[in-house]
Coordinates of C-alpha atoms in Angstrom, one line a residue:
X1 CA 81.6 68.9 91.6
X2 CA 83.9 68.3 94.6
X3 CA 87.2 69.8 95.7
X4 CA 89.4 66.8 95.0
X5 CA 91.8 69.0 93.0
X6 CA 92.3 71.3 96.0
X7 CA 92.9 68.3 98.3
X8 CA 95.5 67.0 95.8
X9 CA 97.7 70.0 96.6
X10 CA 96.6 70.9 100.1
X11 CA 96.8 67.8 102.3
X12 CA 96.1 69.2 105.7
X13 CA 92.6 70.6 105.2
X14 CA 90.1 70.2 108.0
X15 CA 86.7 68.6 107.4
X16 CA 85.2 72.1 107.6
X17 CA 87.5 73.5 105.0
X18 CA 86.8 70.6 102.6
X19 CA 83.1 71.1 103.1
X20 CA 83.5 74.8 102.3
X21 CA 85.6 74.2 99.2
X22 CA 83.0 71.6 98.1
X23 CA 80.2 74.2 98.5
X24 CA 81.9 76.7 96.1
X25 CA 80.8 75.0 92.9
X26 CA 77.1 75.1 93.8
X27 CA 77.3 78.6 95.2
X28 CA 79.1 80.1 92.2
X29 CA 76.8 78.2 89.7
X30 CA 73.8 79.7 91.5
X31 CA 75.1 83.3 91.7
X32 CA 76.8 83.2 88.2
X33 CA 73.4 82.4 86.6
X34 CA 72.1 85.7 88.1
X35 CA 75.2 88.0 88.1
X36 CA 78.0 87.1 85.7
X37 CA 81.2 87.1 87.8
X38 CA 82.9 84.2 86.1
X39 CA 83.0 83.6 82.3
X40 CA 80.1 81.2 81.6
X41 CA 82.4 78.7 79.9
X42 CA 84.7 78.8 82.9
X43 CA 82.3 77.6 85.5
X44 CA 83.1 74.0 84.9
X45 CA 86.8 74.9 85.3
X46 CA 86.1 76.7 88.6
X47 CA 88.3 74.6 90.8
X48 CA 91.3 74.8 88.5
X49 CA 91.2 78.2 87.0
X50 CA 89.7 80.2 89.9
X51 CA 90.1 78.4 93.2
X52 CA 93.4 76.6 92.8
X53 CA 94.8 79.6 90.9
X54 CA 93.9 81.8 93.9
X55 CA 95.5 79.4 96.2
X56 CA 98.8 79.6 94.3
X57 CA 99.5 82.6 96.6
X58 CA 99.3 80.2 99.6
X59 CA 102.1 78.0 98.1
X60 CA 104.4 81.0 98.2
X61 CA 103.2 82.7 101.4
X62 CA 101.5 81.3 104.5
X63 CA 99.5 84.0 106.1
X64 CA 99.7 84.2 109.9
X65 CA 96.9 84.5 112.5
X66 CA 96.1 88.1 113.0
X67 CA 97.5 89.3 109.7
X68 CA 95.4 91.5 107.5
X69 CA 95.0 91.1 103.7
X70 CA 93.4 93.5 101.2
X71 CA 92.0 91.9 98.0
X72 CA 91.8 94.6 95.3
X73 CA 89.3 94.2 92.4
X74 CA 88.1 90.9 93.9
X75 CA 85.4 90.4 91.3
X76 CA 83.4 87.4 92.5
X77 CA 85.8 86.8 95.4
X78 CA 89.1 85.7 93.9
X79 CA 91.7 85.2 95.3
X80 CA 90.2 86.4 98.6
X81 CA 87.5 83.7 99.3
X82 CA 89.6 80.6 98.7
X83 CA 92.4 82.2 100.8
X84 CA 90.0 83.1 103.6
X85 CA 88.9 79.4 103.7
X86 CA 92.5 78.3 103.9
X87 CA 93.6 80.9 106.5
X88 CA 90.6 81.2 108.9
X89 CA 92.6 83.2 111.4
X90 CA 93.7 85.9 108.9
X91 CA 91.4 88.9 108.2
X92 CA 90.5 89.5 104.6
X93 CA 89.0 92.7 103.2
X94 CA 87.7 92.2 99.7
X95 CA 86.9 95.3 97.6
X96 CA 85.6 95.9 94.1
X97 CA 84.2 99.0 92.4
X98 CA 81.3 97.0 91.0
X99 CA 78.5 96.7 93.5
X100 CA 76.8 93.6 92.1
X101 CA 80.1 91.6 92.3
X102 CA 80.5 92.6 96.0
X103 CA 77.0 91.4 96.6
X104 CA 78.0 87.9 95.3
X105 CA 81.1 88.0 97.5
X106 CA 79.1 88.9 100.6
X107 CA 76.5 86.2 99.9
X108 CA 79.2 83.5 99.3
X109 CA 81.1 84.5 102.4
X110 CA 77.8 84.4 104.5
X111 CA 76.8 81.0 103.0
X112 CA 80.2 79.5 103.9
X113 CA 80.1 81.0 107.4
X114 CA 83.4 82.9 106.9
X115 CA 83.8 85.2 109.8
X116 CA 87.2 86.5 108.6
X117 CA 85.9 88.2 105.4
X118 CA 84.7 91.8 105.0
X119 CA 83.3 92.8 101.5
X120 CA 83.1 96.5 100.5
X121 CA 81.9 98.3 97.4
X122 CA 84.9 100.6 97.1
X123 CA 87.6 101.6 94.7
X124 CA 91.1 100.7 96.1
X125 CA 92.0 104.4 96.4
X126 CA 89.1 104.9 98.8
X127 CA 90.4 102.3 101.3
X128 CA 91.8 104.0 104.3
X129 CA 93.1 101.1 106.4
X130 CA 96.6 99.6 106.3
X131 CA 97.3 95.9 105.7
X132 CA 100.1 93.4 105.8
X133 CA 99.5 92.2 102.3
X134 CA 97.6 93.2 99.2
X135 CA 96.5 90.4 96.8
X136 CA 94.9 90.7 93.4
X137 CA 94.4 88.8 90.2
X138 CA 95.4 90.5 87.1
X139 CA 93.2 93.6 87.5
X140 CA 95.4 95.9 85.4
X141 CA 99.0 96.6 84.6
X142 CA 101.3 97.0 87.6
X143 CA 102.2 100.6 86.6
X144 CA 98.5 101.5 87.0
X145 CA 97.8 99.2 90.0
X146 CA 100.6 100.3 92.3
X147 CA 99.4 103.9 92.8
X148 CA 96.0 102.6 94.0
X149 CA 97.5 100.8 97.0
X150 CA 100.7 102.8 97.7
X151 CA 100.9 103.7 101.4
X152 CA 98.4 101.1 102.5
X153 CA 100.9 98.7 104.2
X154 CA 101.7 98.2 107.8
X155 CA 105.3 99.0 108.5
X156 CA 106.0 96.1 110.7
X157 CA 106.1 92.6 109.2
X158 CA 104.8 89.6 111.1
X159 CA 105.5 87.1 108.4
X160 CA 108.7 85.3 107.2
X161 CA 108.5 87.5 104.1
X162 CA 108.2 91.3 104.1
X163 CA 104.8 92.9 103.8
X164 CA 103.9 93.6 100.2
X165 CA 101.9 92.8 97.1
X166 CA 101.1 89.2 96.0
X167 CA 99.8 89.6 92.4
X168 CA 98.5 86.7 90.2
X169 CA 99.3 87.2 86.6
X170 CA 100.2 85.2 83.5
X171 CA 102.3 85.6 80.3
X172 CA 105.5 87.3 79.7
X173 CA 105.8 89.9 82.4
X174 CA 109.3 91.3 81.8
X175 CA 108.1 94.4 79.9
X176 CA 105.3 95.1 82.4
X177 CA 107.6 94.9 85.4
X178 CA 110.3 97.0 83.7
X179 CA 107.6 99.6 82.9
X180 CA 106.4 99.7 86.5
X181 CA 110.0 100.3 87.8
X182 CA 109.0 98.1 90.8
X183 CA 111.3 95.5 92.4
X184 CA 109.3 92.4 91.6
X185 CA 110.1 88.8 92.1
X186 CA 108.4 86.1 89.9
X187 CA 107.4 82.7 91.2
X188 CA 106.0 80.3 88.6
X189 CA 102.9 78.4 89.6
X190 CA 104.1 75.5 87.4
X191 CA 106.5 74.8 90.3
X192 CA 103.6 74.0 92.5
X193 CA 100.8 72.7 90.2
X194 CA 101.2 70.3 87.3
X195 CA 98.1 71.2 85.3
X196 CA 98.8 72.8 81.9
X197 CA 96.8 75.9 82.8
X198 CA 99.6 77.0 85.2
X199 CA 102.5 76.8 82.8
X200 CA 102.5 80.5 82.1
X201 CA 101.0 81.7 85.5
X202 CA 103.0 83.5 88.2
X203 CA 102.8 84.9 91.7
X204 CA 104.4 88.4 91.4
X205 CA 105.8 89.4 94.8
X206 CA 106.6 93.1 95.4
X207 CA 107.9 93.7 98.9
X208 CA 107.2 97.1 100.5

C-alpha cells in the first residue's frame, strides 16, 4: 500500500518523504502483528484514519525549523511520526505511559531514519522540558488532559500562531470544551479533506 492519499493533499513532498510515508504500511503491519498499537481492522485504513488524520494538524499549523513539539499519549506514534516526516527540521518528543507502544515508536522512527524524533516511556506529568506545541490524539477529555501539560510551554512563540495545544478529536465537542473552561478554537478537518471519515473530526487549538 502506497502513500497516494497523502500525496493528494500534500503536493510538495520530497522523494525521501514519499518513500518514508510509503514505508509506514509495511512497518505498522509488521509491528502491529506483534504489539497491537492500531485496531486490527484499522490497519487497511492506516493512511486515512491514522496518517492523514495526524497530518490534519499540518493543514492548520506549519511547524518551523527549530521548534519543539511534545506528542502526549502517542500510542504507536500518532500524530508524532507523520508530523516528524513532514517537518524534518522540527524536533518531536513522543511519550506514552505504555512501554511496548514506545518500543514500536522507537523502532519505526529508526527504520525511517528520523533524526528529529525522541521516544520516551513516560507519563506526560513526568516530562520536565518545555515545548512550543503539545499535540495529541483524543487521549482523554480536555479537563483531564490539560493539567498533565500545564506549564510545559515556551513563553516565546516562533510561529505565526501562539504556542499551545493542537488536539485531534471528533464528535460534538461543545460540552467538553465548556467543561474544561479552556479558550479553545475548533477547526474542522472536513475543510481540508474530502473523505467521509473527516466529517466530524477537528483540530482543537488551545493557545497558551
